[in-house]
CSV table of C-alpha atoms in Angstrom, one decimal:
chain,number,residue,atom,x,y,z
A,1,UNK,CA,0.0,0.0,0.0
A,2,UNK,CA,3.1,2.3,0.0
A,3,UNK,CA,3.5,2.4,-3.2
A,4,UNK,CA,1.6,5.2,-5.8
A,5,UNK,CA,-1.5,4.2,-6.9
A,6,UNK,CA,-3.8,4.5,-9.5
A,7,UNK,CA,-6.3,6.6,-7.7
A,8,UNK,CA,-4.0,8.9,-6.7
A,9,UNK,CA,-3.4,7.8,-3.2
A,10,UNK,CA,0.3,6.9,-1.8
A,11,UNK,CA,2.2,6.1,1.4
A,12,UNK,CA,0.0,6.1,4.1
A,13,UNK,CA,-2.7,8.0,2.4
A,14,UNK,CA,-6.1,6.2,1.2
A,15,UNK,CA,-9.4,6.4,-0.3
A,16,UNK,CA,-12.4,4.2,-0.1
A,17,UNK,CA,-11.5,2.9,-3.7
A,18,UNK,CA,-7.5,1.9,-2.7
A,19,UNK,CA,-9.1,0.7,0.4
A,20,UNK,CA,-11.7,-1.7,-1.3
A,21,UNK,CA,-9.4,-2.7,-4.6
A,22,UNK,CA,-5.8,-2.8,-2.9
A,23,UNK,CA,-6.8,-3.6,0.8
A,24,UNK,CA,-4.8,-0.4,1.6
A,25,UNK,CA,-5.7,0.3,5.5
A,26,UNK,CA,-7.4,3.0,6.7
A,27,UNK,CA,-5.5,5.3,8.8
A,28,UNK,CA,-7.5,8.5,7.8
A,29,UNK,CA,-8.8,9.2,11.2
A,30,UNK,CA,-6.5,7.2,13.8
A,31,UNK,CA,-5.2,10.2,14.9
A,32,UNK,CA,-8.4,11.1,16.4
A,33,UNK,CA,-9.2,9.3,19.9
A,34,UNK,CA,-12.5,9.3,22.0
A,35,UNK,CA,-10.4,11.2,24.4
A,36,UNK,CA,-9.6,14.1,21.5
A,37,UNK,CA,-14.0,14.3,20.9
A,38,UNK,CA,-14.6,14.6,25.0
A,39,UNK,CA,-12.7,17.7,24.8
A,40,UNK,CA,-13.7,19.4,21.3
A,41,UNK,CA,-14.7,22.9,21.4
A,42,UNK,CA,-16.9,24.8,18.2
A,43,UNK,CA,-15.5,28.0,16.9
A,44,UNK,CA,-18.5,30.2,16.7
A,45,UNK,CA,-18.0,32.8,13.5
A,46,UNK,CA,-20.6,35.4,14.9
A,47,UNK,CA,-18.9,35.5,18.7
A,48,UNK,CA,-15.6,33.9,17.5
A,49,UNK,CA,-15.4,31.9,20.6
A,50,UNK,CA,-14.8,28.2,20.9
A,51,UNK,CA,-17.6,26.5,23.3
A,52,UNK,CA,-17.7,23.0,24.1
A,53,UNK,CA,-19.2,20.4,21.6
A,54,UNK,CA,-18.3,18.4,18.6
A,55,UNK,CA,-21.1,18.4,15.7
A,56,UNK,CA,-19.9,20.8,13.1
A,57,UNK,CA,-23.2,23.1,13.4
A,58,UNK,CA,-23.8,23.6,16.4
A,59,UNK,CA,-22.5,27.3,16.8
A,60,UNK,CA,-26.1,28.3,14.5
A,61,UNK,CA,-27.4,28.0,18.4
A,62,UNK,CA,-25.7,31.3,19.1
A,63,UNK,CA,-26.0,33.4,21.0
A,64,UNK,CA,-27.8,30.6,23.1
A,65,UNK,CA,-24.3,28.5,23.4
A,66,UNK,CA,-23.6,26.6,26.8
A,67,UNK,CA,-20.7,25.8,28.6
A,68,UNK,CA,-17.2,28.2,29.2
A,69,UNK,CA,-16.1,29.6,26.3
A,70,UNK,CA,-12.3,29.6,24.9
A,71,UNK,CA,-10.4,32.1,22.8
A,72,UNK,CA,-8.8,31.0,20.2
A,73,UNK,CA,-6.8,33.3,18.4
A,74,UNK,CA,-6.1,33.6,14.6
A,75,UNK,CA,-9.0,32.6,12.9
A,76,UNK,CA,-11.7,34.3,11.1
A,77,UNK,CA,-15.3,32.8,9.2
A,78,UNK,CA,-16.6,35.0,7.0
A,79,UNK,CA,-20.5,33.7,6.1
A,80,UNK,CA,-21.7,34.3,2.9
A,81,UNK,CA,-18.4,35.9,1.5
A,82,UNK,CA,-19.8,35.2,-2.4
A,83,UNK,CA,-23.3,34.8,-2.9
A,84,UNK,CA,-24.9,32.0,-4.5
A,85,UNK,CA,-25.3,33.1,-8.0
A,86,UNK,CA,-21.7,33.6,-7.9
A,87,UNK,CA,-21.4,30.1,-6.6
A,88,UNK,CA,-23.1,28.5,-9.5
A,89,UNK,CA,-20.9,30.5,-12.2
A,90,UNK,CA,-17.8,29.8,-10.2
A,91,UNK,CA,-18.2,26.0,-10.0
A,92,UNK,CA,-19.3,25.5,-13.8
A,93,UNK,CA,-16.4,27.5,-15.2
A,94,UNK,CA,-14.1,25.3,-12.6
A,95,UNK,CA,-15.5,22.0,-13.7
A,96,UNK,CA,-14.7,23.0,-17.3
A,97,UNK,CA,-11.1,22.6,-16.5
A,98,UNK,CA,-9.5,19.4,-16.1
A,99,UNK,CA,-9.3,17.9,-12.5
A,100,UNK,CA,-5.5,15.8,-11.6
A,101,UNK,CA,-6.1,13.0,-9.0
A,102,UNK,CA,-5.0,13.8,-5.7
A,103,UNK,CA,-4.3,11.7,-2.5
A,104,UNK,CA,-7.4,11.2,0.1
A,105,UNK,CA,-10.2,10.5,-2.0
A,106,UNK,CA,-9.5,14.2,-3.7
A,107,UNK,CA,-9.2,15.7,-7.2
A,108,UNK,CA,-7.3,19.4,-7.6
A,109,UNK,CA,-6.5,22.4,-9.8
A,110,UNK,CA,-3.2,23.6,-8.6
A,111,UNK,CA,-1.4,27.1,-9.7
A,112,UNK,CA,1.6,28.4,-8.4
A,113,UNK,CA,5.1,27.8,-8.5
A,114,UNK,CA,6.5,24.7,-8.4
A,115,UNK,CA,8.2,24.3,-4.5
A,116,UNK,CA,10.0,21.3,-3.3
A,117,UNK,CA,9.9,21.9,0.4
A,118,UNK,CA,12.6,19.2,1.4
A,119,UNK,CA,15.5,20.9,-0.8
A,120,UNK,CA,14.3,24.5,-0.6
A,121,UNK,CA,13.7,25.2,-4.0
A,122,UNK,CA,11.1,26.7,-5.9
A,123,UNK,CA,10.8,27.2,-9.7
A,124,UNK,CA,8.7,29.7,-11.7
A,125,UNK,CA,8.8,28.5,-15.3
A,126,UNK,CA,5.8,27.1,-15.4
A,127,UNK,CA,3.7,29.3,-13.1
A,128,UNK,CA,1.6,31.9,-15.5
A,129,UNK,CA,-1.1,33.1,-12.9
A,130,UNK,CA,-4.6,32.0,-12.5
A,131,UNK,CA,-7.9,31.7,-14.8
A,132,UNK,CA,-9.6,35.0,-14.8
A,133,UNK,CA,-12.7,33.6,-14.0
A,134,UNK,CA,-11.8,33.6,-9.7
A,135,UNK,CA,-10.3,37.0,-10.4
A,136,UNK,CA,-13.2,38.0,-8.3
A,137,UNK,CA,-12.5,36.4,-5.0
A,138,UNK,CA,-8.5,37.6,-5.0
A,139,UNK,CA,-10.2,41.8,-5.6
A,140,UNK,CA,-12.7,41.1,-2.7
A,141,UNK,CA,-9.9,39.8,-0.2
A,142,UNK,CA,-9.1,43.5,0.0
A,143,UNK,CA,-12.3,44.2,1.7
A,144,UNK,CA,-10.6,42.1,4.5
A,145,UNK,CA,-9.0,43.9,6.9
A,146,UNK,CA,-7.3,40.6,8.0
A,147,UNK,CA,-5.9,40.1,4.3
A,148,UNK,CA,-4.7,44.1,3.9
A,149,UNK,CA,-1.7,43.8,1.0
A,150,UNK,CA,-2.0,40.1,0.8
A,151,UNK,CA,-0.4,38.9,-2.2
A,152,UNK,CA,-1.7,35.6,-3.8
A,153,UNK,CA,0.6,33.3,-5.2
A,154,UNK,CA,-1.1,30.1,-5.0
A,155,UNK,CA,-4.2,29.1,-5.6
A,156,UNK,CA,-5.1,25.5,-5.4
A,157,UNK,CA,-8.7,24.1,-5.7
A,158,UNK,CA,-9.9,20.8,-4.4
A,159,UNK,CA,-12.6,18.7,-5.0
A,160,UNK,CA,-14.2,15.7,-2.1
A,161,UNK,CA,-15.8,13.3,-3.1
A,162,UNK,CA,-18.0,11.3,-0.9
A,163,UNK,CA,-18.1,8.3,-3.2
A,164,UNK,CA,-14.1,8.0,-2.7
A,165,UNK,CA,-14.3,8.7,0.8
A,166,UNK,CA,-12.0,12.2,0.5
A,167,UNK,CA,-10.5,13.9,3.7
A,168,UNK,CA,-6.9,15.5,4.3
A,169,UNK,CA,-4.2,14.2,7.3
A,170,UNK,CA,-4.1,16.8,10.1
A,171,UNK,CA,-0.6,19.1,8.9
A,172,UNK,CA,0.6,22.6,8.9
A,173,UNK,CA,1.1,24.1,5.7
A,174,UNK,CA,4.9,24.5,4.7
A,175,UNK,CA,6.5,27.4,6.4
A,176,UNK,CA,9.4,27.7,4.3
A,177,UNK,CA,7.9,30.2,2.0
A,178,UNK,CA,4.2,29.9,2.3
A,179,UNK,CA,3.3,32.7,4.4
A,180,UNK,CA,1.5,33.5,7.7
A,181,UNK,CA,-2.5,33.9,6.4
A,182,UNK,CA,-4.2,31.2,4.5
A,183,UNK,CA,-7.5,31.7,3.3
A,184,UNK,CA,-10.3,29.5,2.0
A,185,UNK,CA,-13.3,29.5,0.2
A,186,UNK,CA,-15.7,26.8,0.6
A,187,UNK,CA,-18.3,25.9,-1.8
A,188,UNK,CA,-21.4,22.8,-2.3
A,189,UNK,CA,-21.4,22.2,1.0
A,190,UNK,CA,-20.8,22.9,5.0
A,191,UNK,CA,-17.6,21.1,6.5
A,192,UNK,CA,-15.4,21.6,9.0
A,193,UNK,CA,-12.0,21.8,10.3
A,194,UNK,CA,-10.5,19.7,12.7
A,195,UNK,CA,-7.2,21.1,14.5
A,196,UNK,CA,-4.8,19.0,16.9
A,197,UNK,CA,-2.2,20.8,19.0
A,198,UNK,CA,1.1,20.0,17.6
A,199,UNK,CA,3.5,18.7,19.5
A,200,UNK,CA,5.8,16.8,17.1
A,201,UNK,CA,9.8,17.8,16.5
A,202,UNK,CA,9.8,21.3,15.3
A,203,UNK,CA,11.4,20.6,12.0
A,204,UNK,CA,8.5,18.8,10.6
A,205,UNK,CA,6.7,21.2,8.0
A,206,UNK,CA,9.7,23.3,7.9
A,207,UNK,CA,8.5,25.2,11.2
A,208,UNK,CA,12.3,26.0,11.7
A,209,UNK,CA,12.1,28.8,9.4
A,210,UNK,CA,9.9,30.8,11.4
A,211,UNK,CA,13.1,31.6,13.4
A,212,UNK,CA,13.8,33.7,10.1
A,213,UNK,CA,11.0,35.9,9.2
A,214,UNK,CA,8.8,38.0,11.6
A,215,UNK,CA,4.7,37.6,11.7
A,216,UNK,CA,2.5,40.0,9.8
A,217,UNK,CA,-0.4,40.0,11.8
A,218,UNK,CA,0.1,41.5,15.3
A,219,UNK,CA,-1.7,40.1,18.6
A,220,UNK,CA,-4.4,42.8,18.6
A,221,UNK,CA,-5.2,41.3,14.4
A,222,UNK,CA,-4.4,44.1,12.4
A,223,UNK,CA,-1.7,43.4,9.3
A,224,UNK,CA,2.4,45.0,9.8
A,225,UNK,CA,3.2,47.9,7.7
A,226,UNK,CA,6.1,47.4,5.6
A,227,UNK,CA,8.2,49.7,7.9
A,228,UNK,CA,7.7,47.1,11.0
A,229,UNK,CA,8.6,44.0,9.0
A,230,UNK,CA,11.9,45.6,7.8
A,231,UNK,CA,12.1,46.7,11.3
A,232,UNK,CA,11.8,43.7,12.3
A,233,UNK,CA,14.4,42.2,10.3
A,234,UNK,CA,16.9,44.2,11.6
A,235,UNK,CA,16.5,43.3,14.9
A,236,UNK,CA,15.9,40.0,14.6
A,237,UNK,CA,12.3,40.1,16.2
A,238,UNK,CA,10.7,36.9,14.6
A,239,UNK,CA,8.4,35.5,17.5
A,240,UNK,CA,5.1,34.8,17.0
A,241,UNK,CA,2.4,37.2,18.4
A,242,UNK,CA,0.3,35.2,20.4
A,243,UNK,CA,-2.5,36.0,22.4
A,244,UNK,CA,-1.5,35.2,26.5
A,245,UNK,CA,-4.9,35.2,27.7
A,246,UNK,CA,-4.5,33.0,30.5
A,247,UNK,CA,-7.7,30.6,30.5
A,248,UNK,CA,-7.2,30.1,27.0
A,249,UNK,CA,-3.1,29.2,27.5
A,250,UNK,CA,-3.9,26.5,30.1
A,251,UNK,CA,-6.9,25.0,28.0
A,252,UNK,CA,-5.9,25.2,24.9
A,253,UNK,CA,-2.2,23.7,26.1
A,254,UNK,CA,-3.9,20.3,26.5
A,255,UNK,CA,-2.5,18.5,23.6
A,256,UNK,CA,-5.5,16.3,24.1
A,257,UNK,CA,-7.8,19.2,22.8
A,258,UNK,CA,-9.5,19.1,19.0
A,259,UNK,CA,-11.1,22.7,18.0
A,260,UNK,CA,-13.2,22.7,15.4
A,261,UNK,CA,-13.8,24.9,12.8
A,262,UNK,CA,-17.0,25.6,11.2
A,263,UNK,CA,-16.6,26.2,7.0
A,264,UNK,CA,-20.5,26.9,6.0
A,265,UNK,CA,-20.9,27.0,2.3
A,266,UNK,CA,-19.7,30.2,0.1
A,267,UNK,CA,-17.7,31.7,3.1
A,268,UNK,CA,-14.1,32.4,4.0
A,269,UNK,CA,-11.9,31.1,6.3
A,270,UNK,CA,-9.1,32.6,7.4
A,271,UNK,CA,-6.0,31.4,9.9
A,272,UNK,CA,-2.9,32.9,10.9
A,273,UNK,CA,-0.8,33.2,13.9
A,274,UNK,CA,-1.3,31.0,16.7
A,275,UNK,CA,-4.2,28.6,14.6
A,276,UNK,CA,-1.1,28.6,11.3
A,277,UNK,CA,2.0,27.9,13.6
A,278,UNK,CA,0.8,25.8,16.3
A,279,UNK,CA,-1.8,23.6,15.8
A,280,UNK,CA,-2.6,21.4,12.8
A,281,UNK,CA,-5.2,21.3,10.9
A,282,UNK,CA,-7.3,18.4,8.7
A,283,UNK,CA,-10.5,17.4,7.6
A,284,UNK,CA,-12.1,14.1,8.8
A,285,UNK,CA,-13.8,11.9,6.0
A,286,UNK,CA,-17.1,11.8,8.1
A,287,UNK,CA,-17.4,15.6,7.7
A,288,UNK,CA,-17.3,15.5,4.0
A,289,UNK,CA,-21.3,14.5,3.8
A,290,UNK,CA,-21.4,15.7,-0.2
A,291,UNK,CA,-19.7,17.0,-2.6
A,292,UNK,CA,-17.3,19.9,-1.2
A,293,UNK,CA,-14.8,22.2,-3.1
A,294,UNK,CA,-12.3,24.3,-1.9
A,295,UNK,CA,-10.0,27.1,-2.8
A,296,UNK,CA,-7.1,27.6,-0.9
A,297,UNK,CA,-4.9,31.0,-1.2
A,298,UNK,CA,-1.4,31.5,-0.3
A,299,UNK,CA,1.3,34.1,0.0
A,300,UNK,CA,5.0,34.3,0.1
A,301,UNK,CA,6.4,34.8,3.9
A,302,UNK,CA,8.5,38.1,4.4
A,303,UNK,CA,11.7,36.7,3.3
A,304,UNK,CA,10.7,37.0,-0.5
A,305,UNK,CA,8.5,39.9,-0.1
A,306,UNK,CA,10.3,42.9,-1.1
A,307,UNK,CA,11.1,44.0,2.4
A,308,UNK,CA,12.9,40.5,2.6
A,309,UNK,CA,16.4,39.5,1.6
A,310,UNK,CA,15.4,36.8,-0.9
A,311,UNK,CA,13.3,39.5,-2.9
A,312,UNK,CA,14.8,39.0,-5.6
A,313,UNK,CA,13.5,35.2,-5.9
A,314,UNK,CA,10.0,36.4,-4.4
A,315,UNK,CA,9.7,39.2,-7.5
A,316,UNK,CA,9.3,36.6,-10.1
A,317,UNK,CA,6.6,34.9,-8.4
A,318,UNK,CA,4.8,37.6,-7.3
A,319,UNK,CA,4.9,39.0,-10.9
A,320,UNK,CA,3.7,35.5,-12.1
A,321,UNK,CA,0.8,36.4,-9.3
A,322,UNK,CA,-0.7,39.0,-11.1
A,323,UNK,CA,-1.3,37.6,-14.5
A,324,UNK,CA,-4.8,36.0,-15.6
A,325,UNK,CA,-6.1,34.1,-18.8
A,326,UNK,CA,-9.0,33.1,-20.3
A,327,UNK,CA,-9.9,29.4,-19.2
A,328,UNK,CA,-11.3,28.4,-22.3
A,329,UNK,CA,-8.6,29.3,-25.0
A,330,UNK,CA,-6.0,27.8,-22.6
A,331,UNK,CA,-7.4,24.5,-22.5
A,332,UNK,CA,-8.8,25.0,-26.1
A,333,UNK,CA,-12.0,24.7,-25.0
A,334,UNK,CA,-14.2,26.3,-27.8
A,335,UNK,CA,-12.4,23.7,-30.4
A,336,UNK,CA,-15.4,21.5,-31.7
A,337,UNK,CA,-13.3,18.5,-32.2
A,338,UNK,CA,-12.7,18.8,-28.0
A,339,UNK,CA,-15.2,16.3,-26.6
């Protein structure tokens, strides 16, 4: 079962179609115990507390929630962030273009450069931008105050399929040069994210290179100014803000704990801090109850912006970040003999 298989999976990753043709076992959700569920708390987008509980909607009870409520710094829902007319345009012009297999069950559309995070290397070559018809979404992230100057420079969609049983393994996104904020938009249908405390060695995920770049979001949430990353730079100030609120330090310490975090259809999601750096996230195949698709955004971390000292590297791709195209002449298709 280690090996790459046809449906996409490989290593210790499966699908319900690996699982039934190859006998590949299951390890999606062993990393969840009953211990983890007794001490789950829901993030609530309206309060943006965390409350006791487990079932992925029961923050619509607000503001009738039970129970002592957490904080749990750097996240942000936003409901309803596209509408559902733009919901329906956005999913037919994305299912015109052709889906790649992907590990879990999932199916993606991936642009960006290409990044191999063990060797530290990215190339650009291939990287032309995005298809003009999600233009949209990148323009509205600056009516974010969260996302102020964020700078997209991948954008990877992601399709789960019930019928192949699709989650995603709990992990932090790379930190070499993926940045501090990571949004999502969510679309089909409501999920949710499960988070874990890490506690692992701290070079997994690259989490070593957070010693070299300082945060953009401060502890209050508002975005750095240029001037105080450079600043920061110079001194050497690379810790990561995070909120010291004591309740939430002792609680949220227990590396027993799973918060959850709501994704309702057609809004954002939005982590930094705290919820990027310290805790991983995933998403359980029982919380995939129909078809769901994703877009994920990312940005470059202030090494390669150009307050950084690698700006040189980060000026390609950001340049490569602002192009768009027309979906259908770049995969040809208006060409009747296309079928």
């Amino acid at each position: 079962m280690f090996h790459p298989r046809p449906c996409g999976c490989k290593g210790q990753r499966t699908c319900l179609v690996c699982e039934k043709e190859f006998g590949a076992c299951n390890l999606a959700e062993s990393w969840l115990s009953e211990d983890n569920k007794k001490q789950s708390y829901i993030f609530c987008p309206l309060c943006e507390l965390a409350w006791p509980g487990w079932e992925g909607d029961s923050w619509k009870v607000h503001p009738n929630h039970e129970g002592k409520s957490l904080k749990f710094p750097g996240v942000k829902v936003i409901l309803n962030f596209i509408s559902e007319e733009e919901e329906k345009k956005l999913m037919t012009q994305i299912d015109e273009v052709p889906w790649d297999l992907s590990q879990s069950g999932r199916k993606k559309q991936n642009y960006g450069p290409k990044c191999n995070f063990k060797k530290k290397r990215v190339r650009t070559e291939n990287f032309c931008g995005y298809p003009a018809f999600t233009k949209f979404i990148q323009d509205r992230f600056s009516s974010v105050d969260i996302l102020e100057r964020f700078q997209t420079v991948e954008q990877c969609s992601l399709d789960y399929c019930v019928e192949r049983g699709a989650s995603i393994d709990p992990h932090i996104d790379d930190c070499w040069i993926w940045g501090e904020r990571i949004p999502t938009v969510s679309m089909l249908s409501d999920s949710v994210l499960t988070m874990r405390k890490f506690v692992a060695y701290e070079n997994k995920y690259n989490l070593m290179e957070r010693k070299f770049y300082p945060s953009v979001i401060t502890v209050q949430g508002t975005v750095k100014g240029e001037t105080d990353i450079v600043e920061s730079f110079k001194t050497q100030n690379m810790d990561i803000e995070i909120d010291t609120n004591n309740d939430m330090q002792e609680s949220l310490g227990d590396s027993q704990m799973i918060v959850r975090l709501p994704m309702p259809r057609r809004s954002l999601l939005i982590f930094y801090g705290s919820a990027r750096y310290k805790w991983e996230h995933g998403i359980l195949r029982q919380d995939i109850t129909s078809r769901r698709v994703c877009i994920t955004y990312r940005e470059l971390t202030p090494t390669y912006l150009p307050c950084g000292p690698q700006s040189e590297i980060g000026k390609e791709i950001l340049a490569a970040g602002k192009k768009f195209w027309d979906h259908r002449k770049f995969y040809n298709l208006d060409n009747s003999d296309v079928m």
